[in-house]
Coordinates of C-alpha atoms in Angstrom, one line a residue:
X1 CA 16.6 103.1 16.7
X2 CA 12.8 102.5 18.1
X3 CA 11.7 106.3 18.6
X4 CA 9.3 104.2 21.1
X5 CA 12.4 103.6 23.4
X6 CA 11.9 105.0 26.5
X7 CA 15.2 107.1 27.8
X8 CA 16.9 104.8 29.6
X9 CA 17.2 102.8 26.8
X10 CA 18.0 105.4 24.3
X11 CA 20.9 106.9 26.6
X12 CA 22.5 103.1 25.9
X13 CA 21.8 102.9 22.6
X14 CA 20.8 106.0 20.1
X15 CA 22.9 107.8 18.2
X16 CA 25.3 104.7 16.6
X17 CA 24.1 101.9 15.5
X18 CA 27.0 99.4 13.8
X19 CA 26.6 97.7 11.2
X20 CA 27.8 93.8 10.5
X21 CA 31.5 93.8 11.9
X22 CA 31.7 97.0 12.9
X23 CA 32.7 98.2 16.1
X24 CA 30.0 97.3 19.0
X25 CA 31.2 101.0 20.9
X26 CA 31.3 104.2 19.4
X27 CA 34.8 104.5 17.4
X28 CA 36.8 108.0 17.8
X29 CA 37.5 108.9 14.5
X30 CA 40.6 110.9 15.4
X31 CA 41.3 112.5 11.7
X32 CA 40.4 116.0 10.7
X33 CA 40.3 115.0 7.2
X34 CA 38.3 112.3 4.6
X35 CA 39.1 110.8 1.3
X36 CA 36.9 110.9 -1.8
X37 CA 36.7 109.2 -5.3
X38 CA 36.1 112.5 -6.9
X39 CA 36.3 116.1 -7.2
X40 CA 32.6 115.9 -7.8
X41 CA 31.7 114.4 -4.2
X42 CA 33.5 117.2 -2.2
X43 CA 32.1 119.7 -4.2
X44 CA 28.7 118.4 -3.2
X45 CA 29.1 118.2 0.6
X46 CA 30.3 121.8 0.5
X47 CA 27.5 122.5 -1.7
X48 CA 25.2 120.7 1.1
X49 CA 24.1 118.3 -1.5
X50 CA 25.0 115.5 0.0
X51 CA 25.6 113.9 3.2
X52 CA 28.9 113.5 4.7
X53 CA 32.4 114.2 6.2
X54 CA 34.7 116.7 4.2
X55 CA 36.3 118.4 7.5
X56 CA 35.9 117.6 10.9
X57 CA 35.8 121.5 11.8
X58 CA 31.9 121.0 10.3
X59 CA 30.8 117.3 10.7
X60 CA 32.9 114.3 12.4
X61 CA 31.8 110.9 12.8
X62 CA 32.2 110.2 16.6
X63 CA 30.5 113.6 16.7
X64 CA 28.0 113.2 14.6
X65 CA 27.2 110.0 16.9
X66 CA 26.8 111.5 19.9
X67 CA 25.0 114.6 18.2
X68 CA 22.1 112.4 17.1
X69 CA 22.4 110.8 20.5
X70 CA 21.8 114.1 22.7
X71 CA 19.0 114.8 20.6
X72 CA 17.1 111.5 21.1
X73 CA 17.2 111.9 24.7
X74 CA 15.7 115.9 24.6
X75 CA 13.4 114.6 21.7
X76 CA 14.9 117.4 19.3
X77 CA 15.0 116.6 15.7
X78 CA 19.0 117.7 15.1
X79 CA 21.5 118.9 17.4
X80 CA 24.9 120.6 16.9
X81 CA 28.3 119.7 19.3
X82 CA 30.6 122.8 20.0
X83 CA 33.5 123.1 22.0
X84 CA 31.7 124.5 25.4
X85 CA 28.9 125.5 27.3
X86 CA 29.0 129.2 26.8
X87 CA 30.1 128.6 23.0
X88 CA 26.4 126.8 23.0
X89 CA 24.4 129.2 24.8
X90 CA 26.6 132.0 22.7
X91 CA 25.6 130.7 19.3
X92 CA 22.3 129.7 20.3
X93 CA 21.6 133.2 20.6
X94 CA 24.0 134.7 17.5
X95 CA 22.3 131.8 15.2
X96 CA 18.7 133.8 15.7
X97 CA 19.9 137.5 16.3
X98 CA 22.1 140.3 14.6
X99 CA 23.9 142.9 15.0
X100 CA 21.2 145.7 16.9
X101 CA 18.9 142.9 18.4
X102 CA 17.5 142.1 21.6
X103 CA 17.0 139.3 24.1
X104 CA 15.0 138.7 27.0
X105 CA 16.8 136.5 29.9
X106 CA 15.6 135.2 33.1
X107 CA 18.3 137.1 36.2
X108 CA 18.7 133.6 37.7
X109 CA 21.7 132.2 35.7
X110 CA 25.2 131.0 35.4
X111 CA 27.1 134.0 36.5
X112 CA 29.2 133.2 33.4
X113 CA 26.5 133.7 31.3
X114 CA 24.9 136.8 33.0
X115 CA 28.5 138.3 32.0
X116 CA 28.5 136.5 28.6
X117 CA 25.1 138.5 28.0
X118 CA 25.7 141.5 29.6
X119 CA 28.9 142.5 28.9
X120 CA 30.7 140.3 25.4
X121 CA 27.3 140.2 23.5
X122 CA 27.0 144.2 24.1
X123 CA 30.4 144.4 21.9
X124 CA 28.8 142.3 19.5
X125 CA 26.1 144.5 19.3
X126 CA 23.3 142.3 20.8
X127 CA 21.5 143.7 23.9
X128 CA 20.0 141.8 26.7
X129 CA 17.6 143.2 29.2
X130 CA 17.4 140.8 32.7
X131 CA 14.0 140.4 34.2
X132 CA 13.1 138.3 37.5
X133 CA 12.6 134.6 37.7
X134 CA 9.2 134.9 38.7
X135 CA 8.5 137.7 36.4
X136 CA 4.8 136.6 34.9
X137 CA 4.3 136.4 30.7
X138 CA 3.1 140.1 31.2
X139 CA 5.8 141.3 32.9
X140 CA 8.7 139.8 30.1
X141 CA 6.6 140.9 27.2
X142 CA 6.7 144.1 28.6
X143 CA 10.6 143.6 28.4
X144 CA 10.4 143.7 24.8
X145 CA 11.5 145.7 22.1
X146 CA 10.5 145.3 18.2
X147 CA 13.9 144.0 18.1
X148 CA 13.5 141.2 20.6
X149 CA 14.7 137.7 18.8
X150 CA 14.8 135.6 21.6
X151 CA 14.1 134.5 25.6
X152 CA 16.6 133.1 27.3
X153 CA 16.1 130.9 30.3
X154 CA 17.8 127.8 32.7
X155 CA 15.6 125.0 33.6
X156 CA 17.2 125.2 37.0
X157 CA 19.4 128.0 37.9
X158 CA 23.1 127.9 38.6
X159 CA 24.0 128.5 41.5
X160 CA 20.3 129.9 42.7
X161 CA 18.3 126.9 42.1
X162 CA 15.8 128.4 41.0
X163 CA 13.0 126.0 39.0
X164 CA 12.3 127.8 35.7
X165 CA 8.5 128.9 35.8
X166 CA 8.0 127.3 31.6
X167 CA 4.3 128.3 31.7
X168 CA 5.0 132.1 31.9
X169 CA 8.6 132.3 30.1
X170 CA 7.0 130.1 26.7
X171 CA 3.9 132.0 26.7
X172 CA 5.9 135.1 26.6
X173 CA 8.5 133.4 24.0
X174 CA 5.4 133.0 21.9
X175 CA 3.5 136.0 22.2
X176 CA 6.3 137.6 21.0
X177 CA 6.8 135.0 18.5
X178 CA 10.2 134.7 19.4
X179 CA 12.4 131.3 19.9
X180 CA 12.3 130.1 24.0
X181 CA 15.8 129.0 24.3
X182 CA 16.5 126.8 27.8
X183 CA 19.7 125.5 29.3
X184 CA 19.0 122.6 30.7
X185 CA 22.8 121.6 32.2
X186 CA 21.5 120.7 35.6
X187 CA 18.6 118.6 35.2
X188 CA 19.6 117.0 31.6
X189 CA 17.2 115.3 29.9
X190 CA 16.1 112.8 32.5
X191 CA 15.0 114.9 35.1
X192 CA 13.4 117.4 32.3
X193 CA 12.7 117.5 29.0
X194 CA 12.1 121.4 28.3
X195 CA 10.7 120.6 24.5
X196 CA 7.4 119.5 26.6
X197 CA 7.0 122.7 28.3
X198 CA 7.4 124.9 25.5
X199 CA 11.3 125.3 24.8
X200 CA 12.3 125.9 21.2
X201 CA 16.1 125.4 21.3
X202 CA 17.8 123.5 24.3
X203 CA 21.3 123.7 25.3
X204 CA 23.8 122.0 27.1
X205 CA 27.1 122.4 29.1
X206 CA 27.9 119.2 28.3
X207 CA 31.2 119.5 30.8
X208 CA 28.6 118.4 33.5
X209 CA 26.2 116.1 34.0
X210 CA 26.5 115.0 31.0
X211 CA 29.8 113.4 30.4
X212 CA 29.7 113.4 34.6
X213 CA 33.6 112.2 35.1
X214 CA 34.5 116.0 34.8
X215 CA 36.9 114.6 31.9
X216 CA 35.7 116.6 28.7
X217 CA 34.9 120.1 28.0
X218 CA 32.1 120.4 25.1
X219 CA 28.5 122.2 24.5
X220 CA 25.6 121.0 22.7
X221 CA 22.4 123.5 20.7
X222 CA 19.4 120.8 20.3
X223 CA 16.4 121.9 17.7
X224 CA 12.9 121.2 19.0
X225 CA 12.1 121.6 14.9
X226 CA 8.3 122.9 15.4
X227 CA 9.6 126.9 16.0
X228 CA 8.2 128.7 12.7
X229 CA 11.6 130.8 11.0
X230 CA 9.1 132.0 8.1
X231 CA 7.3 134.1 10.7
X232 CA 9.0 137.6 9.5
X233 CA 11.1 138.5 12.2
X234 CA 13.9 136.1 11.1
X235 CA 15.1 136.9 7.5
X236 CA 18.5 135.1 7.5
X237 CA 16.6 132.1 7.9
X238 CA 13.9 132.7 4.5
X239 CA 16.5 134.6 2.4
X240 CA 18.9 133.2 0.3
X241 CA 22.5 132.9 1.8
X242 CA 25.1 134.4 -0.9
X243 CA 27.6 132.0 0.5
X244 CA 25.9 128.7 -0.2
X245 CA 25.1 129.8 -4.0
X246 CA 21.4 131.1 -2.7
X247 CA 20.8 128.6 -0.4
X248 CA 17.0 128.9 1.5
X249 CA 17.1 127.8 5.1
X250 CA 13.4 127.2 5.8
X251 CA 13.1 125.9 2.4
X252 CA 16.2 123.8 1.4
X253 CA 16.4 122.2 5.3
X254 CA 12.5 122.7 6.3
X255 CA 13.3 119.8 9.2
X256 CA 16.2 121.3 10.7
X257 CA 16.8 125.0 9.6
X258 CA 18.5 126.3 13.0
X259 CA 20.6 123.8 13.4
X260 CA 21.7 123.7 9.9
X261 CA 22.9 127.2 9.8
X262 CA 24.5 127.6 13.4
X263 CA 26.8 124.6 11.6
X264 CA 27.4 125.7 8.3
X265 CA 27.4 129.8 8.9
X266 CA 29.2 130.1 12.5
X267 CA 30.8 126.8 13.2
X268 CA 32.0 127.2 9.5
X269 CA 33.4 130.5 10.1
X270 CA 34.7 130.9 13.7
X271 CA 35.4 127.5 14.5
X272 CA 34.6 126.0 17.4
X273 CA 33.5 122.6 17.2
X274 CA 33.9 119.7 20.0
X275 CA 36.7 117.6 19.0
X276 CA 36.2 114.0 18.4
X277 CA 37.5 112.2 21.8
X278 CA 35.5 114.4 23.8
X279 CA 32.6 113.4 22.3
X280 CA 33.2 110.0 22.7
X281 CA 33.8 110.7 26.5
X282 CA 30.3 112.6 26.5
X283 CA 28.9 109.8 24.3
X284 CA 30.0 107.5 26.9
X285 CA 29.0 109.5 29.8
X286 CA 25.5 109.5 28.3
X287 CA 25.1 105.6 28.8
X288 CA 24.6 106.1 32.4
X289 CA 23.3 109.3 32.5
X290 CA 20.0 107.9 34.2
X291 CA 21.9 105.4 36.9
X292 CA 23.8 108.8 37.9
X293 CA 20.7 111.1 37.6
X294 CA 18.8 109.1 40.1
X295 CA 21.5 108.6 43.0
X296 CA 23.1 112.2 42.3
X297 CA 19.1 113.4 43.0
X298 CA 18.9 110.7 45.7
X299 CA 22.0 111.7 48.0
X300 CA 21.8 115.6 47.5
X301 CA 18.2 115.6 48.8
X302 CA 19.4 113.7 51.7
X303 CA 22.2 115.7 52.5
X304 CA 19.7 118.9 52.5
X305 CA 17.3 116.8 54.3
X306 CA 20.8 116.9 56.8
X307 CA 22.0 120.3 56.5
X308 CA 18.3 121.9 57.0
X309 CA 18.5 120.0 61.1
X310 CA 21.7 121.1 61.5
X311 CA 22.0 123.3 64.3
X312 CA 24.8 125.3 62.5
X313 CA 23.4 125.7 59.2
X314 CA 21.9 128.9 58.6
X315 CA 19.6 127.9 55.5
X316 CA 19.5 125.3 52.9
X317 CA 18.5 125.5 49.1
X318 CA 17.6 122.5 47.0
X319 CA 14.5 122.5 45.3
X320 CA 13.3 119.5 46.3
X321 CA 13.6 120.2 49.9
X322 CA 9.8 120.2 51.8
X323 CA 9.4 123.7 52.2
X324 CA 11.3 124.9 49.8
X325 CA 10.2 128.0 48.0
X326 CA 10.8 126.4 44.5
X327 CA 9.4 123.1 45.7
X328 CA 5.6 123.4 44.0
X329 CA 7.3 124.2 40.6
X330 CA 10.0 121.4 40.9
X331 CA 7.5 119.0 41.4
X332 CA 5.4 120.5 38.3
X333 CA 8.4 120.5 35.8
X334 CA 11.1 117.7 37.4
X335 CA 11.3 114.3 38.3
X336 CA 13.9 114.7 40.6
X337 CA 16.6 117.6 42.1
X338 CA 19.5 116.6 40.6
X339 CA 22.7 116.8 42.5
X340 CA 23.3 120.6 43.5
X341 CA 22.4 122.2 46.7
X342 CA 23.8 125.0 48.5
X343 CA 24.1 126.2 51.8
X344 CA 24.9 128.7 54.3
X345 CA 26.0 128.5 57.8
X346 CA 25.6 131.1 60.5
X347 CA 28.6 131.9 61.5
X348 CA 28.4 133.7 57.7
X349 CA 31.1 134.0 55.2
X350 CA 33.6 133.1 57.4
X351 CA 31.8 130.2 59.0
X352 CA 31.4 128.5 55.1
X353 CA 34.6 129.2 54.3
X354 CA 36.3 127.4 57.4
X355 CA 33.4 124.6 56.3
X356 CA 35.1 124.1 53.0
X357 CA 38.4 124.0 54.3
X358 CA 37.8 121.6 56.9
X359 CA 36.4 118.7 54.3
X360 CA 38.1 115.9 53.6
X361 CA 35.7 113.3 51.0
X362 CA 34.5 116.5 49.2
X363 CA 37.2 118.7 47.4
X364 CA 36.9 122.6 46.4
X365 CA 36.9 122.6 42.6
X366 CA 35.8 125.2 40.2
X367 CA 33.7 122.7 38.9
X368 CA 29.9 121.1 38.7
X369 CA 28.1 118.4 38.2
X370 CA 30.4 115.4 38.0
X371 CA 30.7 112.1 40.1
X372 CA 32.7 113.6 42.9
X373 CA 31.3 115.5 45.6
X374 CA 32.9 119.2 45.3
X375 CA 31.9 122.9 46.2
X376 CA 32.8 125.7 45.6
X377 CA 32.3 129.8 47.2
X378 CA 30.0 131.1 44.1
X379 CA 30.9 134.7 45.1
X380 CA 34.6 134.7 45.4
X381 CA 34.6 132.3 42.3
X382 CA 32.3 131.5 39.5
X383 CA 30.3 134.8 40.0
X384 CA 33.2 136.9 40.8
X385 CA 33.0 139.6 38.2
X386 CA 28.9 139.8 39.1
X387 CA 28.2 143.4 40.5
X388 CA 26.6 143.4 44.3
X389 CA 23.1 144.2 42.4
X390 CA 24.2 141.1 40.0
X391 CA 24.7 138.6 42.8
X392 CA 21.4 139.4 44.4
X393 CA 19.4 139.3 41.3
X394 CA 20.9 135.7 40.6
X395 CA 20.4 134.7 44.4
X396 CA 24.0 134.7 45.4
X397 CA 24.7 135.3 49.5
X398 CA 27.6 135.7 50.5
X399 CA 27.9 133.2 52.6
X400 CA 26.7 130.7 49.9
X401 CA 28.1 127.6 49.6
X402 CA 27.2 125.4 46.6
X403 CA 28.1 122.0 47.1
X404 CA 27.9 119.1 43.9
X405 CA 27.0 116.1 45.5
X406 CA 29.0 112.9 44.1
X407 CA 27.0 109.4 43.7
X408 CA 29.6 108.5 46.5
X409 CA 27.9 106.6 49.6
X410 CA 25.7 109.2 51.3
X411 CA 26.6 108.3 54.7
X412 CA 30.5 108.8 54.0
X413 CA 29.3 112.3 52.2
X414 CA 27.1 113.5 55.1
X415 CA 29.9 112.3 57.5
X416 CA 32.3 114.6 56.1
X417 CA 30.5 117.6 56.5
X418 CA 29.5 116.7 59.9
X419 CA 33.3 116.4 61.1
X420 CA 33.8 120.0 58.7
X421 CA 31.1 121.7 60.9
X422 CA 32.9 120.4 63.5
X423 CA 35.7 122.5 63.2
X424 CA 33.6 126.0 63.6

């Protein structure tokens, strides 16, 4: 691979590269298991001696291809693949915390993950205090505790759309000294590339954009490899591990030491990695990840272009929208919108609902992010179990509808939701 490849090129071809007579595509390796010439060899990869595949629960081929792929694209140095989104953003922060630790997050998020930190990592005795979106570096170091291990952020927001303000979030991150861990699902690394703004770790619900057929469920924890472990606040990463016979993190895998542990500590004990054909959906996906990227931005900023002169339409959010509140700071961070937008009409709850009903082209999924135009009623469904003070803080209305616009023809797409608005 030419690291001068610019990422159009890489999303075609990093992360496999076949030798004389091998297969030109990725191949699933579909076995959980790999033979060896002697005892000595399989005590060496379990001794991390060695390079290899002893279990696909740890390291698989097909995996391992599009592993090395995502990280080309976010310009990380090693990546790990797990079986989900919130399985990536959960061992993202587990890998750099324990048991009586803190971590600083941005309010606007997934409403999955603002229940993932606020209620499961409680019972696993980490502790995460929310702070605004627009909260300045001041303001979130204030938030911390000499127990803070982490900030926790998403490039844009799920369902808010909010644009997340790096300068402020990394400076804090590194005051603190402190990984900056960012989720960058919605933009992927085409529109964004959070490493260049200050991100440490990046991670990825790879369910969306990324495989973008909405065929594969999967997660991905990308290494910037530049965040100093050997600072003091992270032990487990300079001491030796009793389970690896001593083993030294920072020392023994200088290169790659967080990404190296989340595999070999948690993925080794609780399981959890993506399975091999999902990969190689998500390693397909990735070839056109840039076509997509460009018509998904493309037809959601004409559809919001739409839906803000609609006489109906009560408001429109899409960041870049003229005039839209996060518009400045998506034009500072992104090179385009991606395909989510939301929406709410003035009739209210009511009004949206009958909206989503009424379509025909675009279907209501609990789903994100994929080819096909969809939506969804964030309130009554992916933010459900959000308290009223929840829903506000992650700029959820309830009569917001969040709509994933397909790379179908835009004219079709804005036609359908004319005849919908039709109907109230």
């Amino acid at each position: 691979m030419d690291k001068n490849w610019k990422i159009e090129t890489l999303a075609v071809q990093a992360g496999y590269e076949p030798q004389n007579g091998e297969a030109r595509v990725v191949p699933i390796v579909q076995s959980t298991t790999y033979k060896y010439n002697t005892s000595q060899e399989v005590a060496d990869l379990f001794d991390l001696k060695a390079p290899g595949f002893f279990y696909t629960r740890l390291a698989n081929p097909t995996v391992d291809c599009f592993e090395k792929k995502m990280a080309a694209l976010e310009g990380g140095v090693a990546a790990v693949a797990l079986s989900a989104g919130q399985t990536a953003n959960t061992m993202a922060i587990m890998n750099c915390c324990t048991c009586g630790q803190h971590v600083i997050a941005s309010a606007a998020l997934y409403g999955g993950t603002v229940s993932l930190f606020t209620n499961t990592l409680k019972k696993m005795g980490v502790e995460v205090t929310l702070v605004s979106s627009d909260a300045t570096a001041e303001e979130i170091i204030a938030a911390a505790r000499p127990e803070t291990r982490a900030v926790f952020a998403e490039t844009i927001a799920n369902p808010a759309l909010t644009v997340l303000n790096f300068e402020e979030f990394s400076k804090a991150a590194k005051e603190l000294g402190v990984p900056f861990i960012v989720d960058n699902t919605f933009p992927t690394p085409f529109l964004c590339k959070p490493f260049d703004f200050g991100a440490d770790i990046v991670t990825h619900s790879t369910t969306k954009y990324t495989d973008g057929h909405a065929l594969s469920v999967g997660g991905i924890v990308i290494e910037k490899g530049t965040f100093n472990w050997a600072n003091g606040k992270f032990p487990e990463f300079t001491e030796p591990d009793k389970s690896y016979h001593g083993l030294i993190y920072t020392r023994d895998f200088a290169a790659c030491p967080f990404s190296v542990k989340l595999r070999v500590q948690w993925v080794r004990d609780l399981g959890f990695p993506m399975m091999p054909f999902n990969a190689f959906l998500s390693h397909v996906g990735l070839e056109t990840l840039h076509l997509r990227m460009e018509r998904h931005s493309e037809n959601a900023l004409k559809l919001a272009e739409h839906l803000q002169n609609h006489p109906k339409v009560a408001w429109v959010k899409y960041p870049f929208l003229k005039g839209d509140d996060q518009y400045e700071m998506a034009k500072k961070y992104l090179k385009g919108g991606s395909g989510v937008l939301c929406f709410g009409m003035k009739g209210g709850k009511a009004a949206s609902e009958k909206v989503m009903n009424s379509l025909k082209l675009a279907a209501i999924v609990v789903h994100v992010a994929d080819v096909r135009t969809g939506v969804l009623h964030p309130a009554s469904m992916t933010h459900r179990q959000l308290t009223d003070e929840e829903l506000v803080a992650a700029g959820v209305l309830p009569e917001m509808v969040r709509v994933s616009v397909g790379i179908e023809n835009i004219d079709d797409i804005i036609a359908d939701f004319d005849q919908a608005m039709e109907q109230v």
